[in-house]
CSV table of C-alpha atoms in Angstrom, one decimal:
chain,number,residue,atom,x,y,z
A,1064,ARG,CA,-20.8,35.5,25.5
A,1065,SER,CA,-17.5,33.8,25.4
A,1066,TYR,CA,-16.4,30.6,23.8
A,1067,ASP,CA,-13.7,28.1,24.4
A,1068,ALA,CA,-12.9,28.2,20.7
A,1069,VAL,CA,-13.8,30.1,17.5
A,1070,VAL,CA,-13.5,28.0,14.4
A,1071,CYS,CA,-12.8,29.9,11.2
A,1072,GLY,CA,-14.2,28.1,8.2
A,1073,ALA,CA,-17.3,26.0,7.8
A,1074,GLY,CA,-16.1,23.5,5.3
A,1075,ILE,CA,-15.4,19.8,6.0
A,1076,ALA,CA,-12.4,20.6,8.2
A,1077,GLY,CA,-14.1,23.4,10.2
A,1078,VAL,CA,-17.3,21.5,10.7
A,1079,SER,CA,-15.4,18.4,11.8
A,1080,CYS,CA,-13.4,20.4,14.2
A,1081,ALA,CA,-16.5,22.1,15.7
A,1082,HIS,CA,-18.1,18.6,15.9
A,1083,TYR,CA,-15.4,17.0,17.9
A,1084,LEU,CA,-14.7,20.0,20.1
A,1085,ALA,CA,-18.4,20.3,21.0
A,1086,ARG,CA,-18.8,16.6,21.7
A,1087,SER,CA,-15.8,16.9,24.1
A,1088,GLY,CA,-17.6,19.5,26.1
A,1089,ALA,CA,-16.1,22.7,24.7
A,1090,SER,CA,-18.2,25.7,23.8
A,1091,VAL,CA,-17.6,26.5,20.1
A,1092,LEU,CA,-18.5,29.2,17.6
A,1093,LEU,CA,-18.2,28.4,13.9
A,1094,VAL,CA,-17.8,31.3,11.6
A,1095,ASP,CA,-17.7,31.6,7.8
A,1096,SER,CA,-18.6,34.2,5.1
A,1097,ARG,CA,-20.3,31.5,3.1
A,1098,PRO,CA,-23.0,28.9,3.9
A,1099,PRO,CA,-21.5,25.7,5.4
A,1100,LEU,CA,-19.9,23.2,3.0
A,1101,SER,CA,-20.5,25.5,0.0
A,1102,HIS,CA,-17.0,26.4,-1.3
A,1103,THR,CA,-14.3,23.8,-2.1
A,1104,SER,CA,-15.9,21.2,0.2
A,1105,SER,CA,-18.8,21.1,-2.3
A,1106,LEU,CA,-16.4,20.1,-5.1
A,1107,SER,CA,-14.3,17.4,-3.5
A,1108,THR,CA,-13.6,14.0,-4.9
A,1109,GLU,CA,-15.3,12.6,-1.7
A,1110,CYS,CA,-12.8,9.8,-1.5
A,1111,TYR,CA,-10.6,8.4,1.3
A,1112,ARG,CA,-7.7,5.9,1.7
A,1113,ASN,CA,-5.3,5.0,4.4
A,1114,PHE,CA,-2.7,3.9,1.7
A,1115,PHE,CA,0.2,6.3,1.5
A,1116,PRO,CA,3.4,4.4,0.7
A,1117,GLY,CA,6.5,6.3,1.9
A,1118,SER,CA,4.8,8.1,4.8
A,1119,VAL,CA,4.3,6.0,7.9
A,1120,PRO,CA,2.9,9.0,9.9
A,1121,LEU,CA,0.3,9.8,7.2
A,1122,THR,CA,-0.8,6.2,7.0
A,1123,ALA,CA,-1.3,6.1,10.7
A,1124,PHE,CA,-3.1,9.4,10.7
A,1125,MET,CA,-5.5,8.2,8.0
A,1126,GLN,CA,-6.0,4.9,9.8
A,1127,ARG,CA,-7.3,6.9,12.7
A,1128,SER,CA,-9.3,9.1,10.4
A,1129,VAL,CA,-11.0,6.1,8.8
A,1130,ASP,CA,-11.8,4.7,12.3
A,1131,LEU,CA,-13.7,8.0,13.0
A,1132,LEU,CA,-15.4,8.0,9.6
A,1133,GLU,CA,-16.7,4.5,10.2
A,1134,ALA,CA,-17.9,5.4,13.8
A,1135,ARG,CA,-19.8,8.4,12.4
A,1136,ALA,CA,-21.4,6.2,9.7
A,1137,ALA,CA,-22.5,3.7,12.3
A,1138,GLU,CA,-24.1,6.5,14.4
A,1139,CYS,CA,-26.4,7.7,11.6
A,1140,ASP,CA,-27.1,4.4,9.8
A,1141,ASN,CA,-24.6,5.4,7.1
A,1142,ALA,CA,-26.7,8.3,6.0
A,1143,PHE,CA,-23.7,9.6,4.0
A,1144,GLY,CA,-23.2,6.4,2.0
A,1145,LEU,CA,-19.7,5.4,3.1
A,1146,ASN,CA,-18.4,2.5,1.1
A,1147,ARG,CA,-15.2,0.5,1.0
A,1148,ARG,CA,-14.8,-0.5,-2.6
A,1149,GLY,CA,-11.0,0.2,-2.5
A,1150,TYR,CA,-8.6,2.0,-4.8
A,1151,TRP,CA,-7.3,0.1,-7.8
A,1152,PHE,CA,-3.8,1.2,-9.0
A,1153,LEU,CA,-3.3,-0.3,-12.5
A,1154,SER,CA,-0.3,-0.7,-14.8
A,1155,ALA,CA,0.6,-2.4,-18.0
A,1156,SER,CA,4.3,-1.9,-17.8
A,1157,GLU,CA,7.2,-3.6,-16.1
A,1158,GLU,CA,8.2,-0.3,-14.5
A,1159,GLY,CA,4.7,0.2,-13.1
A,1160,ALA,CA,4.7,-3.4,-11.8
A,1161,ALA,CA,8.0,-2.8,-10.0
A,1162,GLN,CA,6.6,0.4,-8.4
A,1163,HIS,CA,3.6,-1.5,-7.2
A,1164,ALA,CA,5.8,-4.2,-5.6
A,1165,LEU,CA,7.9,-1.5,-4.0
A,1166,ALA,CA,4.8,0.2,-2.5
A,1167,LEU,CA,3.8,-3.2,-1.1
A,1168,SER,CA,7.0,-3.2,1.0
A,1169,ASP,CA,6.1,0.0,2.8
A,1170,PRO,CA,6.6,-0.5,6.6
A,1171,GLY,CA,3.5,1.5,7.4
A,1172,LEU,CA,1.2,-1.2,6.0
A,1173,ALA,CA,2.3,-3.7,8.7
A,1174,SER,CA,0.2,-1.9,11.3
A,1175,CYS,CA,-2.9,-1.7,9.0
A,1176,GLY,CA,-3.4,-5.4,8.3
A,1177,GLY,CA,-0.3,-6.3,6.3
A,1178,VAL,CA,-0.2,-7.2,2.6
A,1179,SER,CA,-1.0,-10.1,0.2
A,1180,HIS,CA,0.6,-10.9,-3.1
A,1181,PHE,CA,-0.9,-13.1,-5.8
A,1182,SER,CA,0.9,-14.1,-9.0
A,1183,ASP,CA,-1.6,-16.4,-10.8
A,1184,ALA,CA,-5.3,-17.0,-11.1
A,1185,SER,CA,-5.5,-19.6,-8.3
A,1186,HIS,CA,-6.1,-17.0,-5.6
A,1187,GLY,CA,-9.9,-17.5,-5.7
A,1188,LEU,CA,-10.7,-13.9,-4.9
A,1189,ARG,CA,-13.2,-11.8,-6.7
A,1190,TYR,CA,-14.1,-8.1,-6.4
A,1191,ARG,CA,-17.4,-7.4,-4.7
A,1192,HIS,CA,-18.7,-3.9,-4.4
A,1193,ASP,CA,-21.0,-4.8,-1.5
A,1194,ALA,CA,-18.3,-6.2,0.8
A,1195,PRO,CA,-15.2,-4.5,2.3
A,1196,THR,CA,-12.3,-4.9,-0.1
A,1197,GLY,CA,-9.9,-7.4,1.4
A,1198,ALA,CA,-12.6,-9.3,3.4
A,1199,ALA,CA,-12.4,-12.3,1.1
A,1200,ALA,CA,-8.6,-12.4,1.4
A,1201,ALA,CA,-9.0,-12.3,5.2
A,1202,ALA,CA,-11.4,-15.2,5.1
A,1203,ALA,CA,-9.1,-17.2,2.9
A,1204,ALA,CA,-6.2,-16.6,5.2
A,1205,GLY,CA,-8.3,-17.6,8.3
A,1206,GLY,CA,-8.2,-14.2,9.9
A,1207,GLY,CA,-7.8,-10.5,9.5
A,1208,GLY,CA,-5.3,-8.4,11.3
A,1209,GLY,CA,-5.5,-4.6,11.5
A,1210,GLY,CA,-7.4,-2.2,9.3
A,1211,GLY,CA,-10.8,-2.9,10.9
A,1212,GLY,CA,-10.1,-6.7,11.1
A,1213,ASP,CA,-11.3,-7.4,7.6
A,1214,GLY,CA,-8.2,-8.2,5.5
A,1215,PRO,CA,-4.9,-6.9,4.4
A,1216,ALA,CA,-4.2,-3.3,3.9
A,1217,ALA,CA,-3.1,-3.9,0.3
A,1218,MET,CA,-3.2,-6.7,-2.2
A,1219,LEU,CA,-1.1,-7.0,-5.3
A,1220,PHE,CA,-2.2,-9.1,-8.3
A,1221,SER,CA,0.8,-9.7,-10.7
A,1222,GLY,CA,0.2,-10.9,-14.2
A,1223,ARG,CA,-2.8,-10.6,-16.5
A,1224,GLU,CA,-4.3,-13.9,-15.4
A,1225,ALA,CA,-4.2,-12.9,-11.7
A,1226,VAL,CA,-5.7,-9.4,-12.5
A,1227,GLN,CA,-8.5,-10.7,-14.7
A,1228,ALA,CA,-9.4,-13.4,-12.1
A,1229,TYR,CA,-9.9,-10.7,-9.4
A,1230,VAL,CA,-11.7,-8.3,-11.7
A,1231,GLY,CA,-14.2,-11.1,-12.4
A,1232,SER,CA,-17.5,-10.2,-13.9
A,1233,LEU,CA,-17.0,-6.5,-14.1
A,1234,PRO,CA,-17.6,-5.3,-17.7
A,1235,PRO,CA,-14.4,-4.9,-19.7
A,1236,PHE,CA,-13.8,-1.2,-19.1
A,1237,LEU,CA,-10.3,-1.8,-18.0
A,1238,ALA,CA,-7.4,-2.0,-20.4
A,1239,ALA,CA,-6.9,-5.6,-21.5
A,1240,ASP,CA,-3.1,-5.3,-21.2
A,1241,ALA,CA,-3.3,-4.4,-17.5
A,1242,SER,CA,-0.7,-6.7,-15.9
A,1243,SER,CA,-0.4,-5.3,-12.4
A,1244,LEU,CA,-3.2,-4.4,-10.0
A,1245,LEU,CA,-2.4,-2.9,-6.6
A,1246,VAL,CA,-5.6,-2.8,-4.4
A,1247,ALA,CA,-5.7,-0.4,-1.4
A,1248,SER,CA,-8.3,-2.1,0.7
A,1249,ARG,CA,-9.3,0.4,3.3
A,1250,ALA,CA,-10.5,3.0,0.8
A,1251,GLY,CA,-13.6,4.2,-0.9
A,1252,TRP,CA,-15.9,7.2,-1.0
A,1253,MET,CA,-19.0,8.8,0.5
A,1254,SER,CA,-21.3,11.8,0.1
A,1255,ALA,CA,-19.0,14.4,1.7
A,1256,GLN,CA,-21.9,16.9,1.7
A,1257,GLN,CA,-24.1,14.5,3.6
A,1258,MET,CA,-21.3,13.7,6.0
A,1259,GLY,CA,-20.6,17.3,6.6
A,1260,MET,CA,-24.3,18.0,7.4
A,1261,GLU,CA,-24.4,15.1,9.8
A,1262,LEU,CA,-21.3,16.4,11.6
A,1263,LEU,CA,-22.8,20.0,11.7
A,1264,SER,CA,-26.1,18.7,13.0
A,1265,LYS,CA,-24.4,16.7,15.8
A,1266,ALA,CA,-22.2,19.6,16.6
A,1267,ARG,CA,-25.2,21.9,17.1
A,1268,ASP,CA,-26.9,19.2,19.2
A,1269,ALA,CA,-23.8,19.3,21.4
A,1270,GLY,CA,-24.1,23.0,21.8
A,1271,ALA,CA,-22.0,24.5,19.0
A,1272,ALA,CA,-23.1,27.9,17.7
A,1273,THR,CA,-22.8,29.3,14.2
A,1274,LEU,CA,-22.4,32.9,13.1
A,1275,ILE,CA,-22.8,32.9,9.3
A,1276,PRO,CA,-22.1,35.0,7.4
A,1277,SER,CA,-19.2,36.5,9.3
A,1278,SER,CA,-15.4,36.4,8.9
A,1279,LEU,CA,-12.4,36.8,11.1
A,1280,GLN,CA,-11.0,40.3,10.9
A,1281,GLY,CA,-8.3,40.0,13.6
A,1282,VAL,CA,-7.5,38.7,17.1
A,1283,ARG,CA,-6.7,40.4,20.4
A,1284,THR,CA,-4.0,38.8,22.4
A,1285,ALA,CA,-2.4,39.3,25.8
A,1286,SER,CA,1.2,40.4,26.2
A,1287,ASP,CA,2.3,36.8,26.4
A,1288,GLY,CA,0.6,36.0,23.0
A,1289,GLN,CA,-2.4,34.1,24.5
A,1290,VAL,CA,-5.6,34.7,22.5
A,1291,GLU,CA,-8.2,36.7,24.4
A,1292,ALA,CA,-10.7,37.6,21.7
A,1293,ALA,CA,-11.6,37.1,18.0
A,1294,LEU,CA,-12.7,40.2,16.1
A,1295,LEU,CA,-15.4,39.3,13.6
A,1296,SER,CA,-16.7,41.2,10.6
A,1297,VAL,CA,-20.5,40.8,10.4
A,1298,PRO,CA,-22.5,42.2,7.5
A,1299,GLY,CA,-24.5,45.3,8.4
A,1300,GLU,CA,-22.3,46.1,11.4
A,1301,SER,CA,-20.0,49.1,11.3
A,1302,GLU,CA,-17.7,47.8,14.0
A,1303,PRO,CA,-16.1,44.4,14.5
A,1304,LEU,CA,-17.9,42.1,16.9
A,1305,GLU,CA,-15.5,41.1,19.7
A,1306,VAL,CA,-16.0,37.5,20.9
A,1307,ARG,CA,-14.1,36.5,23.9
A,1308,THR,CA,-12.2,33.2,23.4
A,1309,GLY,CA,-9.0,31.4,24.4
A,1310,ALA,CA,-8.5,29.8,21.0
A,1311,VAL,CA,-9.0,30.5,17.3
A,1312,VAL,CA,-8.9,27.5,14.9
A,1313,ASN,CA,-7.7,28.1,11.3
A,1314,ALA,CA,-9.9,25.8,9.2
A,1315,ALA,CA,-10.2,28.2,6.3
A,1316,GLY,CA,-9.3,25.9,3.4
A,1317,PRO,CA,-7.8,27.8,0.5
A,1318,TYR,CA,-8.0,30.9,2.6
A,1319,ALA,CA,-5.9,29.4,5.5
A,1320,GLY,CA,-3.0,31.6,4.5
A,1321,VAL,CA,-5.1,34.7,4.8
A,1322,VAL,CA,-6.3,33.7,8.3
A,1323,ASP,CA,-2.8,32.7,9.3
A,1324,ALA,CA,-1.7,36.3,8.5
A,1325,LEU,CA,-4.5,37.7,10.6
A,1326,LEU,CA,-3.6,35.4,13.5
A,1327,ARG,CA,0.1,36.4,13.4
A,1328,GLY,CA,-1.0,40.0,13.3
A,1329,GLY,CA,-2.7,39.8,16.7
A,1330,GLY,CA,-2.0,42.6,19.2
A,1331,GLY,CA,0.4,42.2,22.2
A,1332,GLU,CA,4.0,41.0,22.3
A,1333,GLY,CA,2.8,37.6,21.1
A,1334,GLY,CA,1.9,39.0,17.6
A,1335,GLY,CA,4.0,37.9,14.7
A,1336,GLY,CA,5.3,34.4,14.8
A,1337,ARG,CA,6.3,31.9,12.2
A,1338,GLU,CA,4.4,31.9,8.9
A,1339,LEU,CA,2.8,28.5,8.3
A,1340,PRO,CA,4.2,26.9,5.1
A,1341,LEU,CA,0.8,26.7,3.4
A,1342,GLN,CA,0.5,26.2,-0.4
A,1343,ASN,CA,-2.7,26.1,-2.4
A,1344,GLU,CA,-3.1,23.6,-5.2
A,1345,VAL,CA,-5.6,23.2,-8.1
A,1346,HIS,CA,-7.6,20.0,-7.8
A,1347,ALA,CA,-10.0,19.9,-10.8
A,1348,LYS,CA,-12.6,17.3,-11.6
A,1349,ALA,CA,-14.8,16.5,-14.6
A,1350,VAL,CA,-18.2,14.8,-14.3
A,1351,LEU,CA,-19.4,13.1,-17.4
A,1352,ARG,CA,-22.8,11.5,-18.1
A,1353,ASP,CA,-22.3,7.8,-18.9
A,1354,ASP,CA,-25.5,7.1,-20.7
A,1355,LEU,CA,-24.0,4.0,-22.3
A,1356,SER,CA,-22.9,2.6,-18.9
A,1357,ALA,CA,-19.3,2.2,-20.1
A,1358,VAL,CA,-18.2,2.0,-16.5
A,1359,PRO,CA,-20.5,0.0,-14.2
A,1360,GLY,CA,-22.0,1.8,-11.2
A,1361,ASP,CA,-20.5,-0.7,-8.8
A,1362,ALA,CA,-16.9,-0.2,-9.9
A,1363,PRO,CA,-14.2,1.0,-7.5
A,1364,MET,CA,-11.9,4.0,-7.8
A,1365,VAL,CA,-9.5,3.2,-10.6
A,1366,VAL,CA,-6.1,4.9,-11.0
A,1367,TRP,CA,-3.9,4.4,-14.1
A,1368,THR,CA,-0.3,4.7,-12.9
A,1369,ASP,CA,1.6,4.5,-16.2
A,1370,PRO,CA,2.7,7.5,-18.2
A,1371,VAL,CA,0.2,8.3,-21.0
A,1372,THR,CA,0.7,9.4,-24.6
A,1373,LEU,CA,-2.5,10.7,-26.0
A,1374,PRO,CA,-3.4,9.4,-29.5
A,1375,TRP,CA,-3.0,12.6,-31.6
A,1376,SER,CA,-2.7,12.5,-35.3
A,1377,GLU,CA,0.7,13.6,-36.7
A,1378,GLU,CA,-0.9,16.9,-37.8
A,1379,GLU,CA,-2.4,17.5,-34.4
A,1380,ALA,CA,0.9,16.8,-32.6
A,1381,GLU,CA,2.7,19.2,-34.9
A,1382,ALA,CA,0.1,21.9,-34.2
A,1383,LEU,CA,0.5,21.5,-30.4
A,1384,LEU,CA,4.3,21.7,-30.6
A,1385,GLU,CA,3.9,24.9,-32.6
A,1386,ILE,CA,1.7,26.5,-30.0
A,1387,GLY,CA,4.4,25.8,-27.3
A,1388,GLY,CA,4.0,25.9,-23.5
A,1389,PHE,CA,1.5,23.6,-21.9
A,1390,GLU,CA,-0.1,22.7,-25.2
A,1391,ALA,CA,3.3,21.5,-26.6
A,1392,SER,CA,3.7,19.2,-23.5
A,1393,LEU,CA,0.5,17.4,-24.5
A,1394,ALA,CA,2.2,16.0,-27.6
A,1395,GLY,CA,4.6,14.0,-25.5
A,1396,SER,CA,4.4,11.5,-22.6
A,1397,LEU,CA,2.3,12.7,-19.7
A,1398,PRO,CA,2.5,11.6,-16.1
A,1399,GLY,CA,0.2,8.8,-15.0
A,1400,GLY,CA,-2.3,9.2,-12.1
A,1401,PHE,CA,-5.6,9.5,-14.1
A,1402,HIS,CA,-8.5,8.7,-11.7
A,1403,LEU,CA,-12.0,7.5,-12.5
A,1404,ARG,CA,-14.9,6.4,-10.4
A,1405,PRO,CA,-18.7,6.1,-10.7
A,1406,TYR,CA,-20.6,9.2,-9.6
A,1407,PRO,CA,-23.9,8.3,-7.9
A,1408,GLY,CA,-27.2,9.6,-9.0
A,1409,LYS,CA,-29.4,9.6,-12.2
A,1410,PRO,CA,-28.3,9.9,-14.9
A,1411,HIS,CA,-25.4,7.6,-14.3
A,1412,SER,CA,-22.2,9.6,-14.4
A,1413,LEU,CA,-18.4,9.3,-14.0
A,1414,LEU,CA,-16.0,11.5,-12.0
A,1415,MET,CA,-12.6,11.9,-13.6
A,1416,LEU,CA,-9.5,13.7,-12.5
A,1417,TRP,CA,-5.9,13.9,-13.8
A,1418,GLU,CA,-3.5,16.2,-12.0
A,1419,ALA,CA,-1.0,16.2,-14.9
A,1420,ILE,CA,-3.3,18.7,-16.7
A,1421,HIS,CA,-3.0,21.4,-14.0
A,1422,ALA,CA,0.1,20.4,-12.0
A,1423,ASP,CA,1.9,23.5,-13.2
A,1424,VAL,CA,-0.9,26.0,-12.4
A,1425,ALA,CA,0.2,28.2,-9.5
A,1426,VAL,CA,-2.4,29.5,-7.0
A,1427,PRO,CA,-1.5,32.5,-4.8
A,1428,ARG,CA,-1.6,32.3,-1.0
A,1429,GLU,CA,-4.8,34.5,-1.3
A,1430,PRO,CA,-6.6,32.6,-4.0
A,1431,PRO,CA,-8.8,34.2,-6.6
A,1432,GLU,CA,-12.5,33.5,-6.5
A,1433,GLU,CA,-12.3,31.4,-9.6
A,1434,ALA,CA,-9.1,29.4,-10.2
A,1435,GLU,CA,-7.6,28.9,-13.6
A,1436,LEU,CA,-8.5,25.3,-14.3
A,1437,ARG,CA,-7.9,25.0,-18.1
A,1438,GLY,CA,-11.6,24.2,-18.1
A,1439,SER,CA,-11.9,24.2,-21.9
A,1440,LEU,CA,-9.4,21.4,-22.1
A,1441,PHE,CA,-9.7,19.4,-18.8
A,1442,ALA,CA,-12.8,17.3,-19.6
A,1443,GLU,CA,-11.7,16.6,-23.2
A,1444,LEU,CA,-8.2,15.5,-22.1
A,1445,THR,CA,-9.4,13.3,-19.2
A,1446,LEU,CA,-11.9,11.7,-21.5
């Protein structure tokens, strides 16, 4: 049979695409060489935020995305555990505080509920994991605004007293010298696997079909470049399966560059075309059992924005410098951006990531099955 669209890739992006196309009435075929949601989508941080200072379009894009997330959560009685605990960006330096204040002036935040700034402990606000971050600020101000109508898009607490007053009764897992706390309100996390399965189930209910395992081998196009068919490689078949379709969607995640090359190689005068500027990146995470509950399970996502110097002994630092390369860089000041959040389940665990540890690792356009993650160092350095 024929389909309105063939979606290549059954990760979060591809499943979401198939979901919304099918719900809009399109006939859809979802193809992948792996089971749905089993490759990079099974290893995501599972977080979201609409806070991207410096990019008004991305902020607006994510605002719409969070609207859709919340609508899907409402449809299934929040089966995928969507929360809105917020992102906390913390600093203990004057430079970091200045960066937080600059971020608060971003024009994209005006359309998402605006901002609030508190410089002492009299604000009367307390973090609550069971209420949308920012809701208390909205109530105190007598209203909401954008961002779901429940508070400002971001709140800045300047000075240790203001920060500690907001942190409230959370156990003292935060640095005592944190003097600036920037809270992104419309942010949090979910079970991405559960969300993906909900989207896939609803897509199938709306008529979407799957052909798994299979993979795109090429496309057939008309002389004007219009797609006419997708050529699929199916295990056990000696010849490609030709599926008539007017559109092929590239949702192949880290293999999007490979699929892009196949699409540009389609027959007809429309073959070729501009290569998409795609670049793969390493995004490693470490999950640590927290048997001592050093970080409470109701904590938000916490991001330390100041540069970090790891506490090596003099002998250790000298040894690192002698090794050279990446190891030598560990002896100096490292970029901030360390992330930490509770990871649900039993035993209680923490999810940690720090891009400074792998920012220089290049990944080719056609990635290897196993990326170089510096796995022997990553967990120790984040810890």
